Coordinates of C-alpha atoms (C1' of nucleotides) in Angstrom, one line a residue:
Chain A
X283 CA -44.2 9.4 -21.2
X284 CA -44.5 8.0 -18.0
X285 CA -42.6 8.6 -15.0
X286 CA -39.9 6.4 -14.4
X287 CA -41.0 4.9 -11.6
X288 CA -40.9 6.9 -8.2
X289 CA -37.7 6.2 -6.1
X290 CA -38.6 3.8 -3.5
X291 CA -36.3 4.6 -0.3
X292 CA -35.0 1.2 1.1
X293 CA -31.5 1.7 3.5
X294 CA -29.3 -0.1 1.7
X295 CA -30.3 1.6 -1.0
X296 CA -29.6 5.0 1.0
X297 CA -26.0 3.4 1.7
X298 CA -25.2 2.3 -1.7
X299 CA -26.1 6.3 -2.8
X300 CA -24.1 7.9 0.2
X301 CA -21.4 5.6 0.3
X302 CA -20.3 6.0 -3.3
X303 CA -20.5 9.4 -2.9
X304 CA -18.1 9.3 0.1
X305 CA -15.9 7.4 -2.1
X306 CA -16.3 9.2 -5.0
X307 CA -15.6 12.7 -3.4
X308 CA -12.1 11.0 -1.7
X309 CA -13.7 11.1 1.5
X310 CA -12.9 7.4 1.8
X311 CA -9.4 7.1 0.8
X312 CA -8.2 4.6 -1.5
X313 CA -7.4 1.6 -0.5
X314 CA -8.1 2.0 2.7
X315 CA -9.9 -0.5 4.8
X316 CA -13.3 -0.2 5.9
X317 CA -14.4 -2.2 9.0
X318 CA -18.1 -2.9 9.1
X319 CA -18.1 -2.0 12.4
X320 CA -17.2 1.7 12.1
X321 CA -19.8 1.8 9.4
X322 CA -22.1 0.8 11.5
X323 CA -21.3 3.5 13.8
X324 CA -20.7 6.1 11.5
X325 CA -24.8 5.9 9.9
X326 CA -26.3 4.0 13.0
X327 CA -27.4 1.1 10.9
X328 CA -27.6 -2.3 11.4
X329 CA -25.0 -5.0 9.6
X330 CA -27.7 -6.4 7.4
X331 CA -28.5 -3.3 5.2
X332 CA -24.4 -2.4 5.0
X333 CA -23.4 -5.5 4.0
X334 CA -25.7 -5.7 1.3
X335 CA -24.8 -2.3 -0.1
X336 CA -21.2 -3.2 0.3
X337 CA -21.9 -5.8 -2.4
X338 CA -23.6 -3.6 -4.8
X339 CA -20.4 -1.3 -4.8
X340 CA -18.1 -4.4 -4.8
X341 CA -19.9 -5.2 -8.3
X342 CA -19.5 -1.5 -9.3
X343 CA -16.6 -1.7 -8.3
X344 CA -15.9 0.9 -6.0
X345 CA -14.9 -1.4 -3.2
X346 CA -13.1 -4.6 -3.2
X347 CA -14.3 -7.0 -0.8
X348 CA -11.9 -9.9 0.2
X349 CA -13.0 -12.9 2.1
X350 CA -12.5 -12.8 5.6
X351 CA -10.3 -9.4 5.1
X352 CA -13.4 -7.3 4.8
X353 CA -13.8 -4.1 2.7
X354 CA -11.4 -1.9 1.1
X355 CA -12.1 1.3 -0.8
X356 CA -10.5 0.3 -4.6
X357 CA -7.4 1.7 -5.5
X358 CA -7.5 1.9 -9.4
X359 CA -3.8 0.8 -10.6
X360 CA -2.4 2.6 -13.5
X361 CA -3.1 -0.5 -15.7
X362 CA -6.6 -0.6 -14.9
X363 CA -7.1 3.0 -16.0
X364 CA -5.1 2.1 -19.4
X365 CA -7.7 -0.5 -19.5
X366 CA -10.6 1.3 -18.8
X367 CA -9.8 4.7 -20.5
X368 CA -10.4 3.1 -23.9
X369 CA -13.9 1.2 -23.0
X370 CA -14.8 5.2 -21.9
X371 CA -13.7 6.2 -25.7
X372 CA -15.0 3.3 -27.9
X373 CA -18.6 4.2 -25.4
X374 CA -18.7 7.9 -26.0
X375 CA -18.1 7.3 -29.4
X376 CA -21.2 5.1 -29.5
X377 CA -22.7 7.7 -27.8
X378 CA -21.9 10.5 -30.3
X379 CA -23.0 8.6 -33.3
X380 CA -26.1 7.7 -31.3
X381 CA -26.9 11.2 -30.5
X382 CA -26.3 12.4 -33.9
X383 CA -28.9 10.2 -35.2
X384 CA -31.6 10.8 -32.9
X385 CA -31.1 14.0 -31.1
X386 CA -33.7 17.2 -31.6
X387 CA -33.4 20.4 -32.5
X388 CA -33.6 21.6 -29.1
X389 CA -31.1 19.3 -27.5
X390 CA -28.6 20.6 -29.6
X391 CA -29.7 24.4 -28.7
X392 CA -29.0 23.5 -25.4
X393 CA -26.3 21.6 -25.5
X394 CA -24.4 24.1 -27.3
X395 CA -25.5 26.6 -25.3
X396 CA -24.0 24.9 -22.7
X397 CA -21.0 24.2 -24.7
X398 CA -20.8 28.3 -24.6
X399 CA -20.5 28.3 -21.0
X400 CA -17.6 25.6 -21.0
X401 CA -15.5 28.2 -22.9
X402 CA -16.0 30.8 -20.6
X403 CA -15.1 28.6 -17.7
X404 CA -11.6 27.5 -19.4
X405 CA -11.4 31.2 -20.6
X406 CA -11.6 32.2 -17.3
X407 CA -9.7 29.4 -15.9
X408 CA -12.4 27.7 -13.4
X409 CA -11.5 24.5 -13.6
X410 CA -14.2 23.6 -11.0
X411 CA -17.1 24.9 -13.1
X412 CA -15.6 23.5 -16.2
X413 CA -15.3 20.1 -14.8
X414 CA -19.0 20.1 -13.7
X415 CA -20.6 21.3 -17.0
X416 CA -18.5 18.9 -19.0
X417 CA -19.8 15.9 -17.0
X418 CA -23.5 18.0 -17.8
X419 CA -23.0 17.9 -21.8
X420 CA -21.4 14.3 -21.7
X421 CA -24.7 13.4 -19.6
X422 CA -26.6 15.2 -22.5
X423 CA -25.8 13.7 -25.1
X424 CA -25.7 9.9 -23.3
X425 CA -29.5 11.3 -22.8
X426 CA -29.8 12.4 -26.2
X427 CA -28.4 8.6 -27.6
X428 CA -31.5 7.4 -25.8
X429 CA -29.5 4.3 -24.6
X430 CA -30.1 3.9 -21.1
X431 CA -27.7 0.6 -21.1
X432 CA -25.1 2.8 -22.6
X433 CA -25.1 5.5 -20.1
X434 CA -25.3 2.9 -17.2
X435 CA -21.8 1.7 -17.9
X436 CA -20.5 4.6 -18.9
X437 CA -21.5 5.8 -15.7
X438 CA -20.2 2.9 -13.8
X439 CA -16.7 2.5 -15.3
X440 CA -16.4 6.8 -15.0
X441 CA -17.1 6.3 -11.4
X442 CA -13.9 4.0 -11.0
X443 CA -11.6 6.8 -12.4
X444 CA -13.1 9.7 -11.0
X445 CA -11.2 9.6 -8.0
X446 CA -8.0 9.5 -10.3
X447 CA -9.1 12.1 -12.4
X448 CA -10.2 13.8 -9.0
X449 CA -6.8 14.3 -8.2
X450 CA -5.2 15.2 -12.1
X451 CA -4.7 18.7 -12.2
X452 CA -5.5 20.7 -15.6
X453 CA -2.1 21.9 -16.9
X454 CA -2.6 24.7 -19.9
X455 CA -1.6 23.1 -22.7
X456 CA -3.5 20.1 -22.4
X457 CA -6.7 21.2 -21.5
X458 CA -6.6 23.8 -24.8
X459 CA -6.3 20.8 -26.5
X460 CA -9.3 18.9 -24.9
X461 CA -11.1 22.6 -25.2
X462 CA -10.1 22.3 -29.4
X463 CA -11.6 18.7 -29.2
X464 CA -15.0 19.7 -27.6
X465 CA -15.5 22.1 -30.2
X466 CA -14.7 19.9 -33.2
X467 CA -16.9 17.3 -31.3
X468 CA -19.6 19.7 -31.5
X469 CA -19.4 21.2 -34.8
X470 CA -19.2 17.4 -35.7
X471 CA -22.7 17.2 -33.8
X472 CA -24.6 19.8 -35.5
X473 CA -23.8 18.2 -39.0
X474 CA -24.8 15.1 -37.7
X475 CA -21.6 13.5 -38.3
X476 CA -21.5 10.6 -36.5
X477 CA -18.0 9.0 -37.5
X478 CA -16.4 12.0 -37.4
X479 CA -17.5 12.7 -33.9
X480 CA -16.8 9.0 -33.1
X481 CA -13.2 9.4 -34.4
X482 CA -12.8 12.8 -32.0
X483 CA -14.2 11.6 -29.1
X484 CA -11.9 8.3 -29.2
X485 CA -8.8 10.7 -29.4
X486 CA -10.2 12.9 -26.9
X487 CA -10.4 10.3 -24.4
X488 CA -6.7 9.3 -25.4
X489 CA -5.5 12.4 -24.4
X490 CA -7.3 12.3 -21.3
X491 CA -5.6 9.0 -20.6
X492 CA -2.0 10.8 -21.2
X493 CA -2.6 13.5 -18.9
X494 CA -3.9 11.0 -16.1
X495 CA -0.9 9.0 -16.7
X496 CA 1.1 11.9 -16.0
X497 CA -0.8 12.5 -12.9
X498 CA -0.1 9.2 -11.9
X499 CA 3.2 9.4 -12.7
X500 CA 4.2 11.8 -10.5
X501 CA 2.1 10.5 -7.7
X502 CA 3.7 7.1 -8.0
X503 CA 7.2 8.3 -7.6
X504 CA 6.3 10.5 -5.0
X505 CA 4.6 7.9 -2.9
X506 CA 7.1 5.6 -3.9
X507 CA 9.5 5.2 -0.4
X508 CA 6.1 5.2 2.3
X509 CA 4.7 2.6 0.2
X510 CA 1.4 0.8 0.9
X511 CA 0.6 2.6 3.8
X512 CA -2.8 4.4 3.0
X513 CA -5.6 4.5 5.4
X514 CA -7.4 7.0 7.9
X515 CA -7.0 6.1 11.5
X516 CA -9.8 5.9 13.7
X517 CA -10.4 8.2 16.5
Chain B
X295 CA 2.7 -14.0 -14.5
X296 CA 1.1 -15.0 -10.9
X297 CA -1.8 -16.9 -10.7
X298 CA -5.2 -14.8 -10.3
X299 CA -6.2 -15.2 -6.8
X300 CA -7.6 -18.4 -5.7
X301 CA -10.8 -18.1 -5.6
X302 CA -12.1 -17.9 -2.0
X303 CA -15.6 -19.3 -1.4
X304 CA -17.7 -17.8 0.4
X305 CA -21.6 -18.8 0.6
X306 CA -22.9 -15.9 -0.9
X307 CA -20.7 -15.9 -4.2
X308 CA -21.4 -19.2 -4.5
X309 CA -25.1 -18.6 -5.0
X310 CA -24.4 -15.7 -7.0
X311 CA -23.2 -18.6 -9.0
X312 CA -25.1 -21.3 -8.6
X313 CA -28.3 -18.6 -9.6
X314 CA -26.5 -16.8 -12.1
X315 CA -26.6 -20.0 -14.2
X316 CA -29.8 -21.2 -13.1
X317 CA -31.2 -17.9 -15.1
X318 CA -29.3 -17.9 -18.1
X319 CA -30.1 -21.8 -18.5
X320 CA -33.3 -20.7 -18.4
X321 CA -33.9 -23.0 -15.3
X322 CA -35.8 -19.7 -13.6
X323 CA -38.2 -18.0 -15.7
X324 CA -37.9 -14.7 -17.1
X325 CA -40.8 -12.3 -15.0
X326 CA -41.3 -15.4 -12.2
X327 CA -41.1 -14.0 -8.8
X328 CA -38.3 -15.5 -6.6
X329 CA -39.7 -15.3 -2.6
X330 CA -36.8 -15.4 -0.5
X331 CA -38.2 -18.0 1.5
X332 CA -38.3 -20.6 -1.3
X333 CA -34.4 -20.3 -2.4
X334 CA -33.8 -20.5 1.6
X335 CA -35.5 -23.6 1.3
X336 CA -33.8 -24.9 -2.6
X337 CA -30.2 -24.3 -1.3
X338 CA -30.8 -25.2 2.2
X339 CA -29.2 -21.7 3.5
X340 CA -30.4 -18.6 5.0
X341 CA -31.8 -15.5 4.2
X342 CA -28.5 -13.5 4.9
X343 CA -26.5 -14.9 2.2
X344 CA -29.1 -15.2 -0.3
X345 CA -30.1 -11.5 -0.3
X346 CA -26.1 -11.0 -0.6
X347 CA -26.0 -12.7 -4.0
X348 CA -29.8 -11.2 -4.8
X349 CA -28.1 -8.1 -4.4
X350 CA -25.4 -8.8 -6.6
X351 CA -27.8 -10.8 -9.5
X352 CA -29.4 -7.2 -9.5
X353 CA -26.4 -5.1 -9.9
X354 CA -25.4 -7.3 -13.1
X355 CA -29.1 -7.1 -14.4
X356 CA -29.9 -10.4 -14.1
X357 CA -33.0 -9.4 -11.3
X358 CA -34.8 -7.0 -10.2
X359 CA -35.4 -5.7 -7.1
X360 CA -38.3 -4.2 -6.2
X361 CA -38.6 -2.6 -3.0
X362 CA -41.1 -4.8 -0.7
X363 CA -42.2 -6.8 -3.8
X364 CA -39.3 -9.0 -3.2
X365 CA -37.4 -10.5 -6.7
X366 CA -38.0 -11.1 -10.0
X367 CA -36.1 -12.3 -12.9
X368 CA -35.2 -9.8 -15.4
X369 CA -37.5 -10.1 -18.4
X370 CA -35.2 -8.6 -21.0
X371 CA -37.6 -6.2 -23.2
X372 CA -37.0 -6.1 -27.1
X373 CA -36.2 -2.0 -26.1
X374 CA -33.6 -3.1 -24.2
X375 CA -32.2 -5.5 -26.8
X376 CA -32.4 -3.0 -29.1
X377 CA -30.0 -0.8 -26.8
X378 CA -27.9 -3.5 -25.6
X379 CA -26.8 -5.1 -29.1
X380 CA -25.1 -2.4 -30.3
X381 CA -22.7 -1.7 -27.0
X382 CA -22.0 -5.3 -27.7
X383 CA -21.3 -4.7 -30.7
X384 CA -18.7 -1.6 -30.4
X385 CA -17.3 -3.7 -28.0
X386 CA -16.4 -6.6 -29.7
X387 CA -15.0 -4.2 -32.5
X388 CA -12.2 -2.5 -29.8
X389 CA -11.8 -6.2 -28.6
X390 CA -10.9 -7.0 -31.9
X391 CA -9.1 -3.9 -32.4
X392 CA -6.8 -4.6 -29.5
X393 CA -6.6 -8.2 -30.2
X394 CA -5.3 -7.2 -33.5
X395 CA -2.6 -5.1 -32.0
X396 CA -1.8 -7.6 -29.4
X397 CA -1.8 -11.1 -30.3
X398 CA 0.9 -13.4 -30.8
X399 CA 1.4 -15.9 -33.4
X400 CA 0.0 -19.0 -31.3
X401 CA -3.3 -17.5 -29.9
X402 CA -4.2 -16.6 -33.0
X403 CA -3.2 -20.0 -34.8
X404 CA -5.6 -21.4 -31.8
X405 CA -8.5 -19.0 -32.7
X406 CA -8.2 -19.9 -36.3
X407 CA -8.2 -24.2 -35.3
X408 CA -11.4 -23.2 -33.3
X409 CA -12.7 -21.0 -36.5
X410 CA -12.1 -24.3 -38.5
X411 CA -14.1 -26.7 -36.0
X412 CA -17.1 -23.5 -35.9
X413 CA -17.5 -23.9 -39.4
X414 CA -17.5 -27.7 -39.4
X415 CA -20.5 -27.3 -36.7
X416 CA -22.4 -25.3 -39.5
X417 CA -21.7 -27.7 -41.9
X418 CA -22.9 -30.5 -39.8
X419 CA -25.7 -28.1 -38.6
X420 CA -24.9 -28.7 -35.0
X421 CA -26.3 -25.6 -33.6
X422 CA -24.9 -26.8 -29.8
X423 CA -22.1 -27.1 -30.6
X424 CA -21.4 -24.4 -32.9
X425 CA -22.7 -21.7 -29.8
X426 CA -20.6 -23.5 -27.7
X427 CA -17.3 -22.9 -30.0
X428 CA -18.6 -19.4 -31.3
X429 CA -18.3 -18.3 -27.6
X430 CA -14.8 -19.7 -26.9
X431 CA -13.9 -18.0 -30.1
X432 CA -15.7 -14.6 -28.5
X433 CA -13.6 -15.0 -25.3
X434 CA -10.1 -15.9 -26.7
X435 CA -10.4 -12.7 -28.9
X436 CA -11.2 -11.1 -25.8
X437 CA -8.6 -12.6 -24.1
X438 CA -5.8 -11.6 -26.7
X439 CA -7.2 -8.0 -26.4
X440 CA -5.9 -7.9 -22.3
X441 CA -8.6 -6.2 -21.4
X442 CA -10.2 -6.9 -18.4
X443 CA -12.5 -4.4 -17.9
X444 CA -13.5 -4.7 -21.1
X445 CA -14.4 -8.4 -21.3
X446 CA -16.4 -7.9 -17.8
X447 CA -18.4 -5.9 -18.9
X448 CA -19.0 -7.5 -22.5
X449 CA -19.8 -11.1 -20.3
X450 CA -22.1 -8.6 -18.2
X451 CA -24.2 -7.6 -21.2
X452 CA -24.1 -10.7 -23.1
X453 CA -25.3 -12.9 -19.7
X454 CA -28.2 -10.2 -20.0
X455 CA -30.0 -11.2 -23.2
X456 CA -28.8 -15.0 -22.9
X457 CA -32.4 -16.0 -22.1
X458 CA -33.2 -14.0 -25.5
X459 CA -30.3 -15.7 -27.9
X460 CA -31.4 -19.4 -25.8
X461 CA -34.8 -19.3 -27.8
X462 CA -33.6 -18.0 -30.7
X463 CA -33.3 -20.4 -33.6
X464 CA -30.8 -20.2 -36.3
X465 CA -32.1 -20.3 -40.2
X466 CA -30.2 -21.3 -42.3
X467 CA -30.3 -17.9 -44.4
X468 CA -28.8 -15.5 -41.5
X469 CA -27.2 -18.8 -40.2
X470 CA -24.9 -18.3 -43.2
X471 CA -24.2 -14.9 -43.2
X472 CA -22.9 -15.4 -39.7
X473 CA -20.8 -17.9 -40.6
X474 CA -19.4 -15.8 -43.5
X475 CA -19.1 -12.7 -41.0
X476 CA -16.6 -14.8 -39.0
X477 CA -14.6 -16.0 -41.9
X478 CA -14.3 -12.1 -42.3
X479 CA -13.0 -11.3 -39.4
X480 CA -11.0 -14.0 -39.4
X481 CA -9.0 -12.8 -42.2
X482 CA -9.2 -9.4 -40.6
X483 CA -7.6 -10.4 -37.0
X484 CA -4.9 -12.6 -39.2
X485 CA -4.5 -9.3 -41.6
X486 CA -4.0 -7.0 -38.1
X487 CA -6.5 -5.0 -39.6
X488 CA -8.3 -3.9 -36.7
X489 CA -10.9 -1.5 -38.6
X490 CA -11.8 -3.8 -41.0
X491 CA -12.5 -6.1 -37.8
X492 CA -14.2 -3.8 -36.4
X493 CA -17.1 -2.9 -39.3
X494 CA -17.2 -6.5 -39.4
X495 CA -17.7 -6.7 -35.8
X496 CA -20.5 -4.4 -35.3
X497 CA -22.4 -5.5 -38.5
X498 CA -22.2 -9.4 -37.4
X499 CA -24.1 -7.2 -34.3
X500 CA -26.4 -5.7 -36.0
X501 CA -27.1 -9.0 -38.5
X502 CA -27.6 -10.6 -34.8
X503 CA -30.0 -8.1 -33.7
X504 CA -32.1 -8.6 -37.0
X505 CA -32.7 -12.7 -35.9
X506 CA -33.6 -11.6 -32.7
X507 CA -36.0 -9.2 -33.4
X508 CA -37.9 -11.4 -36.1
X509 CA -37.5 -14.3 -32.6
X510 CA -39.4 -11.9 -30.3
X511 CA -41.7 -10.7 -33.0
X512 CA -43.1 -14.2 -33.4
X513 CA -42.7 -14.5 -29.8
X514 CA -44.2 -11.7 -28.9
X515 CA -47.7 -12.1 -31.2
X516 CA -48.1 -15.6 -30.1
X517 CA -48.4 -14.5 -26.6
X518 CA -50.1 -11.7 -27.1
X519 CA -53.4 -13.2 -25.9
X520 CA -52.4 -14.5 -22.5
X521 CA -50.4 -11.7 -21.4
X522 CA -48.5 -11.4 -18.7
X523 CA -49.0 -14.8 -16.8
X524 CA -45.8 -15.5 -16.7
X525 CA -44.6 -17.8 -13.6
X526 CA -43.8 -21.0 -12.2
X527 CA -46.0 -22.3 -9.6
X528 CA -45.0 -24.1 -5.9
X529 CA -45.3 -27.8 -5.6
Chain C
dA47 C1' -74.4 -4.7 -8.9
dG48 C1' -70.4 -2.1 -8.6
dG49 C1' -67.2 0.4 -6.5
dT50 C1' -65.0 1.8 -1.8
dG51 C1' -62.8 1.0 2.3
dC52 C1' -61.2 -2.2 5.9
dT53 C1' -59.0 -6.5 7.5
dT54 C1' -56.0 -10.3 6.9
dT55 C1' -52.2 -12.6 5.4
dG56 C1' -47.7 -13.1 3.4
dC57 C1' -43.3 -11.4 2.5
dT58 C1' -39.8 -8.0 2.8
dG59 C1' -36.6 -4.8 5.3
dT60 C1' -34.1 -4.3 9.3
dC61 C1' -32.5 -5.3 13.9
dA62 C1' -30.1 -7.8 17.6
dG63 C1' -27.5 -11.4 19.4
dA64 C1' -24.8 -15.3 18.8
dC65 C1' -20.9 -18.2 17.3
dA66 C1' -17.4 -20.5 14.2
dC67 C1' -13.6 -19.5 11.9
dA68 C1' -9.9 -16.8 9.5
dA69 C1' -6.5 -13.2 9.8
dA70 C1' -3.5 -10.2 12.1
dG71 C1' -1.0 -9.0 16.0
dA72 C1' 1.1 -10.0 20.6
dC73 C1' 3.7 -13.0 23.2
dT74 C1' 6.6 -16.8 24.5
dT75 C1' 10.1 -20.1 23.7
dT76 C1' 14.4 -21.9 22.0
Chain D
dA36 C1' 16.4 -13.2 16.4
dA37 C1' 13.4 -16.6 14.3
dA38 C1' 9.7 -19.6 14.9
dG39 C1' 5.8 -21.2 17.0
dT40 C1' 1.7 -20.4 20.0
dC41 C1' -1.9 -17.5 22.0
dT42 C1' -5.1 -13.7 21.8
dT43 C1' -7.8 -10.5 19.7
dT44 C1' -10.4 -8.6 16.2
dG45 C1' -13.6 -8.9 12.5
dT46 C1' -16.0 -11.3 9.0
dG47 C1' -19.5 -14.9 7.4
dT48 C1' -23.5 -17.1 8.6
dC49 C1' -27.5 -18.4 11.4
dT50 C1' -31.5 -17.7 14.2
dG51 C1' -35.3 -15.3 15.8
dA52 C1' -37.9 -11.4 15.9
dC53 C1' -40.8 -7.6 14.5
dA54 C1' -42.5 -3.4 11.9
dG55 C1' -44.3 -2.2 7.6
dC56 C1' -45.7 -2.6 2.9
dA57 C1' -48.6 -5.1 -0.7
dA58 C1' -51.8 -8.0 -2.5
dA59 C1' -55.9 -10.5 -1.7
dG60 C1' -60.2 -11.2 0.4
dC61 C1' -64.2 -9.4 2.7
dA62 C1' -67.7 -6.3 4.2
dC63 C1' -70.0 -2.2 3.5
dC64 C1' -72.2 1.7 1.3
dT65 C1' -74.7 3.9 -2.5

DNA sequence: AGGTGCTTTGCTGTCAGACACAAAGACTTT
DNA sequence: AAAGTCTTTGTGTCTGACAGCAAAGCACCT
């Protein structure tokens, strides 16, 4: 198996990486504008190599670039998510069946292993550490459907959301729910049941969608008077 | 319902386009290197914009970018194929699942007039025409499912393995079953059967991925001897 | 003769400065 | 106060420049 191919370092590259991270962590607030300028500032860089990894994220998108209006940092609507939520499903699904196909004896081991530790965190309430082993397992099994297109795009349209679900809290009821559908998913994993996993997953991610819409919900309503105005000020 | 944004043009999206379709009609070769300097030259423009849309082509998988070694054209490997044929094919089944939940009478009284001319095409064995009508078909299902994210990203894929389905012929054997495949879901999307459109779907896929795989094989062996010179040359 | 290391050459990655033009804001006029 | 004009800011593109990597050619050593 040979290595896949040793990360050349290019700065634009370097921007794309930090950049989405920035976004991604809500560093960059949605829907703000971003001047070139104060980018240019802010990592000492030319406008050649931002501008060019301004247009990898506008294709990701993670930033929506206008003509002549510059860059904005995407603000995902509530139909967007409705949109995208169910691409996410129908993906994992595919994933699931997949990984139940062509997964090894000791990728399961670990991924229910890991599976172990998820309980404990929701046991124990840690949403945090909950949050960051669940994106581990789904990771594992993308790795264990061996379908690196897959798992590109499921990557990409998770990266749109994540500042949504960023901000959706995980109310009790709910998340036992999503808890009861990662174990069926994973019983439905070790017997290599692919359609029933499929059929799980799909309604897993529906109820994801529900709680984001109320999220969204209540944020709408309570942004709803000092409308439009997002965006951080400079110094 | 307000009209979706003019569309601005800006240099740089324009020769997105303008290469975009130079690749899928097969105008640049698959593996040929691109130098900078010689687009500067083809479209009269320079190197700012250029790497711009590069940078884009890239993002959508349509070039690669190698750091230093400048651009090539994607050459889509049968692995990938073999990864990318099935997401396009659980796709195309939640497509046709939402289109089934969401069409009105007259889009689907205008799919089934195109169904009727598609199977005229086969009868006349006017393969031209017949991809021509089989992709309006694909997009007006994907345009009754009001989707958008989901029909970007299907048009993302599918503009990936173009230069694949381009060379690959249709016999009259799988030519048929295609052809019966549609007439399937046909019945299925006017039925709102959306699970029976969706088996359908993802076996018409799969059938798909079978002609392409005996395309490359024969492909494949014929160039096995001069391998790898792949590239066209300067004036 | 074959492999090893150096030089050359071409192209990429990045920078800096420039300017036209669009958009947004400030100001003036009626 | 509304409408039109001016100013300012920032984007889109061009030009020219240069360091640095890569591939190819060449000399050298064993």
């Amino acid at each position: 198996m040979r290595q896949p191919a040793i990360p050349r370092k290019t700065l634009h590259n370097e921007l794309v990486t930090l950049l989405r991270k920035m976004i991604m962590d809500g560093e960059l607030v949605p829907g703000s504008r971003i001047p070139e300028s104060r980018l240019c500032d802010l990592f000492g860089v030319s406008r050649t190599p931002l501008r060019e990894a301004l247009k990898v994220l506008s294709v990701e998108g993670l930033v929506c670039l206008l003509p002549n209006k510059g860059a904005r940092v995407v603000h995902v609507t509530r139909k967007e998510m409705e949109e995208i939520v169910p691409v996410l499903g129908i993906l994992a699904s595919l994933a699931g069946e997949l990984a139940c196909a062509n997964f090894k004896a000791d990728e399961l081991a670990r991924i229910r292993e890991m599976h172990t530790q998820l309980v404990e965190h929701y046991r124990s309430g840690n949403q945090q550490s909950y949050s960051e082993i669940n994106r581990v397992i789904h990771d594992s099994i993308f790795e264990a459907a061996g379908n690196k297109a897959l798992s590109d795009i499921y990557n990409m349209l998770q990266m749109r959301l994540r500042s949504i679900f960023f901000v959706t809290p995980k109310v009790p009821p709910q998340w036992a729910d999503a808890v009861a559908d990662h174990e069926a998913m994973m019983t439905a994993l070790e017997d290599r049941d692919g359609a029933r996993f499929a059929g799980i997953a799909r309604r897993h991610l529906r109820h994801k969608a529900d709680m984001v819409r109320i999220a969204l919900d209540t944020l709408e309503t309570r942004a709803d008077a000092k409308d439009g105005h997002v965006g951080a000020s400079a110094s």
